[in-house]
Short mmCIF file of C-alpha atoms in Angstrom, two decimals:
data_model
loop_
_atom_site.label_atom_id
_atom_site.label_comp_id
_atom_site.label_asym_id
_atom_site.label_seq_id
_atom_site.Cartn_x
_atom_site.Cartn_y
_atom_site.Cartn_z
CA UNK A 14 0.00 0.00 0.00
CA UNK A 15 0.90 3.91 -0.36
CA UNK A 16 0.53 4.66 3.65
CA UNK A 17 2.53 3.90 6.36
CA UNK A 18 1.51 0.33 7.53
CA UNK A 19 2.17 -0.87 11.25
CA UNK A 20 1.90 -4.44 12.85
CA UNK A 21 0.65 -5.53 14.57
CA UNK A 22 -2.60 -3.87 15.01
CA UNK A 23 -3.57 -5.33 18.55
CA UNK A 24 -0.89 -6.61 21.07
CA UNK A 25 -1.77 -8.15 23.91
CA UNK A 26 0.91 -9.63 26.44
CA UNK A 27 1.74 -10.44 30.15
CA UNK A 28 3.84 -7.73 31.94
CA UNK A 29 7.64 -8.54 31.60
CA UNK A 30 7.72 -10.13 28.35
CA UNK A 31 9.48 -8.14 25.67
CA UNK A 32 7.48 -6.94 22.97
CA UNK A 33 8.07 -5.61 18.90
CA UNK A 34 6.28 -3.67 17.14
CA UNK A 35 7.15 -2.97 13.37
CA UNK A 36 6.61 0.14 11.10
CA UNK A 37 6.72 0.11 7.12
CA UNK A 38 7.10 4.11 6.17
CA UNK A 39 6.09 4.57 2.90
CA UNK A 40 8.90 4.08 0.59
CA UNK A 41 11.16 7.21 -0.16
CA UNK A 42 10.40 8.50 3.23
CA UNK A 43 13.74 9.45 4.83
CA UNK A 44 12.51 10.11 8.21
CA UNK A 45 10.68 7.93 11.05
CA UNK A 46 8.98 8.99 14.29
CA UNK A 47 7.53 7.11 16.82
CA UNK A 48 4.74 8.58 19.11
CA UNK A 49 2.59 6.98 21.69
CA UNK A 50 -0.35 7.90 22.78
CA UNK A 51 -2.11 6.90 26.24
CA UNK A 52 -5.04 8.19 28.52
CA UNK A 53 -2.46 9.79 30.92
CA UNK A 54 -0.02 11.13 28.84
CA UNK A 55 -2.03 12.41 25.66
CA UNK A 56 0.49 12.09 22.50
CA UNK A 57 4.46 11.50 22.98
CA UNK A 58 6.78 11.90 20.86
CA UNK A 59 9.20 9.07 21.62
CA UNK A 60 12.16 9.00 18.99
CA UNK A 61 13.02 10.05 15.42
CA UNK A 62 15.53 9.03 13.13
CA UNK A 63 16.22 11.10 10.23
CA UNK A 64 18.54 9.05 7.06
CA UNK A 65 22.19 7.97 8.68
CA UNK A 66 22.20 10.24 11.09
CA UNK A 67 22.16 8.84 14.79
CA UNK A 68 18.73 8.67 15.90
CA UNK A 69 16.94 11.40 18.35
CA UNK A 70 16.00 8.93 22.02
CA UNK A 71 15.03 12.35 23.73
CA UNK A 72 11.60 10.85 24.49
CA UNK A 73 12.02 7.57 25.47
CA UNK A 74 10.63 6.86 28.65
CA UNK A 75 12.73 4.33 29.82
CA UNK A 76 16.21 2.13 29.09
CA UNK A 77 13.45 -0.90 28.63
CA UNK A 78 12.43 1.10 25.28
CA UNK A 79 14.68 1.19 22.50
CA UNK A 80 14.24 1.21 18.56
CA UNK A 81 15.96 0.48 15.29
CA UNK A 82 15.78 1.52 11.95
CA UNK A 83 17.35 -1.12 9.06
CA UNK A 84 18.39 0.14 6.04
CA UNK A 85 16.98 3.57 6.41
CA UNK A 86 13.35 1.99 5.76
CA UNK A 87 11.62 -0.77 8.39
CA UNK A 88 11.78 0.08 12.04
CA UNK A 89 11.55 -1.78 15.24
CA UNK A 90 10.27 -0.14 18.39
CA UNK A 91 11.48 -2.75 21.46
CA UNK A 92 10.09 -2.79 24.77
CA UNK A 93 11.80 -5.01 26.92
CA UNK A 94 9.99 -6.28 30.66
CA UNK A 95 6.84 -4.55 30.18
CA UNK A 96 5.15 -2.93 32.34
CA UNK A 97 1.15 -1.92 32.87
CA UNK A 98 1.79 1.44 32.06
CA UNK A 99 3.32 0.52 28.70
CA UNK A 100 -0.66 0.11 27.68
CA UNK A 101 -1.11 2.43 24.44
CA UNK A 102 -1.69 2.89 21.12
CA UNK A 103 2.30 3.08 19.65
CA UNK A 104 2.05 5.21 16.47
CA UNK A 105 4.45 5.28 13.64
CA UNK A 106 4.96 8.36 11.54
CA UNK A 107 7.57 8.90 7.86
CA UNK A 108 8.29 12.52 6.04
CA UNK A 109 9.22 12.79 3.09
CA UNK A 110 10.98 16.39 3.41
CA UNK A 111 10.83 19.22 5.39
CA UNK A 112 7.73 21.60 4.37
CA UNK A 113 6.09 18.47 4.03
CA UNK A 114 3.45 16.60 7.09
CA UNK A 115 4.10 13.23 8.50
CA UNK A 116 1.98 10.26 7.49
CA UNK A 117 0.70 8.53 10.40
CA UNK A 118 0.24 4.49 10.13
CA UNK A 119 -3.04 3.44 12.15
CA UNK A 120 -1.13 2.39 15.47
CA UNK A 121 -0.64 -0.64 17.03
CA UNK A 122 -2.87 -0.89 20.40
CA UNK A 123 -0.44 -2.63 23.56
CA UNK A 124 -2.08 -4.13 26.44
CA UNK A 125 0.17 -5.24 29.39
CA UNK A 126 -2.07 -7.49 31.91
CA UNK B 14 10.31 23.92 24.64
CA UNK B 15 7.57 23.72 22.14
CA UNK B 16 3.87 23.15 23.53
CA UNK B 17 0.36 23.08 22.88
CA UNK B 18 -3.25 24.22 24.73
CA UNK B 19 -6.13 22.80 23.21
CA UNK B 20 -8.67 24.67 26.44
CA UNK B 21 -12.08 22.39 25.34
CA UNK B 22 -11.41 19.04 25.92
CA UNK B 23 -14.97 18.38 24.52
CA UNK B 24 -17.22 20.13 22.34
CA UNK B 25 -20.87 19.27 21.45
CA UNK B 26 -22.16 20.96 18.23
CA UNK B 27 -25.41 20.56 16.53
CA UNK B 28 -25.44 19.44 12.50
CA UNK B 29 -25.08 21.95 10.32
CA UNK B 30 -23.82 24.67 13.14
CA UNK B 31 -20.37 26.37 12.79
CA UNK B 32 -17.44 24.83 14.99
CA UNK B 33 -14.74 26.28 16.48
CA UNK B 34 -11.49 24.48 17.91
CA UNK B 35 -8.67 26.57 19.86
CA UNK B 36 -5.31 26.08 19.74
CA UNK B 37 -2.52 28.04 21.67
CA UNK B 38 1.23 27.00 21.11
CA UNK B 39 4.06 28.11 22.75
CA UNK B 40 7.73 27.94 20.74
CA UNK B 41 10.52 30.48 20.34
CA UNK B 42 11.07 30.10 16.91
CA UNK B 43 7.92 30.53 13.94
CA UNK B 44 6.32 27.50 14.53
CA UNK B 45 5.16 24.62 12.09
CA UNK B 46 1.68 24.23 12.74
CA UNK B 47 -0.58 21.23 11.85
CA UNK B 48 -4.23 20.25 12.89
CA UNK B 49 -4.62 16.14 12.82
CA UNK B 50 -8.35 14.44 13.29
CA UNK B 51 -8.67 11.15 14.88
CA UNK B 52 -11.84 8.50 14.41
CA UNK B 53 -11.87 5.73 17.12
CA UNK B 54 -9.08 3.17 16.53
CA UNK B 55 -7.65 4.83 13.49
CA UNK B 56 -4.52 6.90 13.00
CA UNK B 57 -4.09 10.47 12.24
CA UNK B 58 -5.40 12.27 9.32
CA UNK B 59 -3.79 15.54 8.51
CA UNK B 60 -6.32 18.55 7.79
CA UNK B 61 -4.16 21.16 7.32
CA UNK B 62 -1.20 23.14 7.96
CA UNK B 63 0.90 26.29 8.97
CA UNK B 64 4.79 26.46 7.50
CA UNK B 65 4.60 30.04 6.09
CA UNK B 66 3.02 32.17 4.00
CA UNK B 67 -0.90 33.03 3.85
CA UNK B 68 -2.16 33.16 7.67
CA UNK B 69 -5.38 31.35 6.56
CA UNK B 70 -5.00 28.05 6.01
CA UNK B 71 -7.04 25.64 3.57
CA UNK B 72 -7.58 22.14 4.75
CA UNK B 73 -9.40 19.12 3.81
CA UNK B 74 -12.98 18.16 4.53
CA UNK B 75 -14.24 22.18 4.49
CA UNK B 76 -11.98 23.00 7.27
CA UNK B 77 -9.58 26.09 7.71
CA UNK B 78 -6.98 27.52 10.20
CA UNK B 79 -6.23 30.37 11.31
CA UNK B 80 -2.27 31.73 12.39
CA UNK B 81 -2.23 34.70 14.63
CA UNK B 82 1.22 35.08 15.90
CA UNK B 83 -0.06 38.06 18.33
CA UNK B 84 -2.03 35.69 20.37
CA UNK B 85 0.27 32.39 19.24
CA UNK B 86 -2.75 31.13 18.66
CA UNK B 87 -4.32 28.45 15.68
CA UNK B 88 -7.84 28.21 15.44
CA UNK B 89 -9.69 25.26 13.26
CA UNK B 90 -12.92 26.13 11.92
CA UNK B 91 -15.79 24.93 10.12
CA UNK B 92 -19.12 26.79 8.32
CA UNK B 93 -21.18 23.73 8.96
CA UNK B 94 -20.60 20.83 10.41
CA UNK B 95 -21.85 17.20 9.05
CA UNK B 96 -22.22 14.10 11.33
CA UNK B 97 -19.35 12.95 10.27
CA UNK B 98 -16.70 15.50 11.38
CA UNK B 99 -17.48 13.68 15.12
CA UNK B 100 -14.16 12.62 16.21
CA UNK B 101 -10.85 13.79 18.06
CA UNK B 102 -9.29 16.59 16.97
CA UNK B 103 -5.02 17.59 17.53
CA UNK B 104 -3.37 20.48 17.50
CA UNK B 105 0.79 20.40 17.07
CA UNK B 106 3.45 22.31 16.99
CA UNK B 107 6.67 20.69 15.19
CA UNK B 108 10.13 21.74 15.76
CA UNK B 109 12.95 22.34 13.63
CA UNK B 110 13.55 18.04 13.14
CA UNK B 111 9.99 18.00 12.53
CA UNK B 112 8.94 15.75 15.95
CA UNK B 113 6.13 17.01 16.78
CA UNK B 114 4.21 18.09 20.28
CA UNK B 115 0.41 17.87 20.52
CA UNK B 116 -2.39 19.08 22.44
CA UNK B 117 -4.89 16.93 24.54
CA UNK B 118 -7.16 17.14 21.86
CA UNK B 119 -10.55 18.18 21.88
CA UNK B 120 -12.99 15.26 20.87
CA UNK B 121 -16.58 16.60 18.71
CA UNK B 122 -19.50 15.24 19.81
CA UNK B 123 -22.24 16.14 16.65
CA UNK B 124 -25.59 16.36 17.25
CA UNK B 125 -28.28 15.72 14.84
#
């Protein structure tokens, strides 16, 4: 498809298991954000990378998070021992350039019992 | 620090009535500003936004922004709203690297 594409869609895991969640930007898109969004907190931002450059972790919450980007297309978003208030919806986001928006995928939803 | 004030978290407008969201931002620099709509268990759609240029701002789906930098403010509107426009709407402010801050949104209840 043209959009960004996300997977899973619904996640649902026991608290301290490690968890992945994948983005596909859409292709030709040099730069990838991840953003969560959860009752408490509203919208994150949570990290960027932008083409070789080393990625932006300002907004990780925590050492358990962590994300990589392979071959300046598909990234990983890693959260390692979850916890309960890991629940959200994890959004991925690609630009194209600047003066142009991000494309949001349709989130992946993370429950932590 | 960039931020965002979206004052209503909910507004309730009848069919075919005007609507009005507010947006305040805070950011040193001229701001990139964007307004995103949300339906229940989808992404974000972009309706329109600020980089430059004309202060009023043409989105999608009949809607339009305003940029006042006096009162750092970037109000969505709408002439009449349809049934449809009921969902959650975002206000952001992006940064030089583009990563964007958001409001708490203000979710549109539509009455028929």
């Amino acid at each position: 498809g043209a959009g960004v594409s996300q997977s899973p869609s619904n996640k649902v895991t026991e608290k301290g298991k490690d968890v992945e969640l994948r983005c596909d930007p859409i292709s030709g898109h040099t730069a990838l954000y991840w953003y969560r969004q959860s009752l408490g907190q509203g919208l994150e931002f949570l990290i960027y990378f932008q083409g070789n450059s080393a990625p932006d972790k300002s907004g990780l919450p925590s050492d358990r998070f962590s994300a990589e980007r392979t071959g300046g297309s598909v990234s990983t978003l890693t959260i390692q021992r979850t916890q309960q208030e890991d629940s959200a919806v994890y959004l991925c986001a690609s630009l194209l350039t600047r003066g142009q928006p991000q494309h949001f995928g349709d989130g992946t939803r993370l429950s932590i019992l | 620090a960039q931020s965002v004030t979206q004052p209503d978290i909910h507004i309730t407008v009848s069919e075919g009535a005007s609507l009005e969201l507010r947006c305040n931002y805070s950011y040193g620099a001229t701001p990139y500003l964007f307004w995103y709509v949300q339906s229940p268990g989808q992404g974000l759609q972009l309706l329109l936004k600020y980089f430059s240029g004309d202060t009023l701002v043409q989105g999608i789906k009949g809607f339009e922004a305003e940029f006042k930098r006096s009162q750092s403010s970037f109000n969505l509107r709408k002439p009449s709203v349809h049934w449809s426009d009921a969902a959650e709407y975002f206000c952001a402010v992006a940064n030089n690297d583009y990563k964007l801050s958001f409001g708490a949104g203000t979710t549109v209840t539509v009455r028929a």
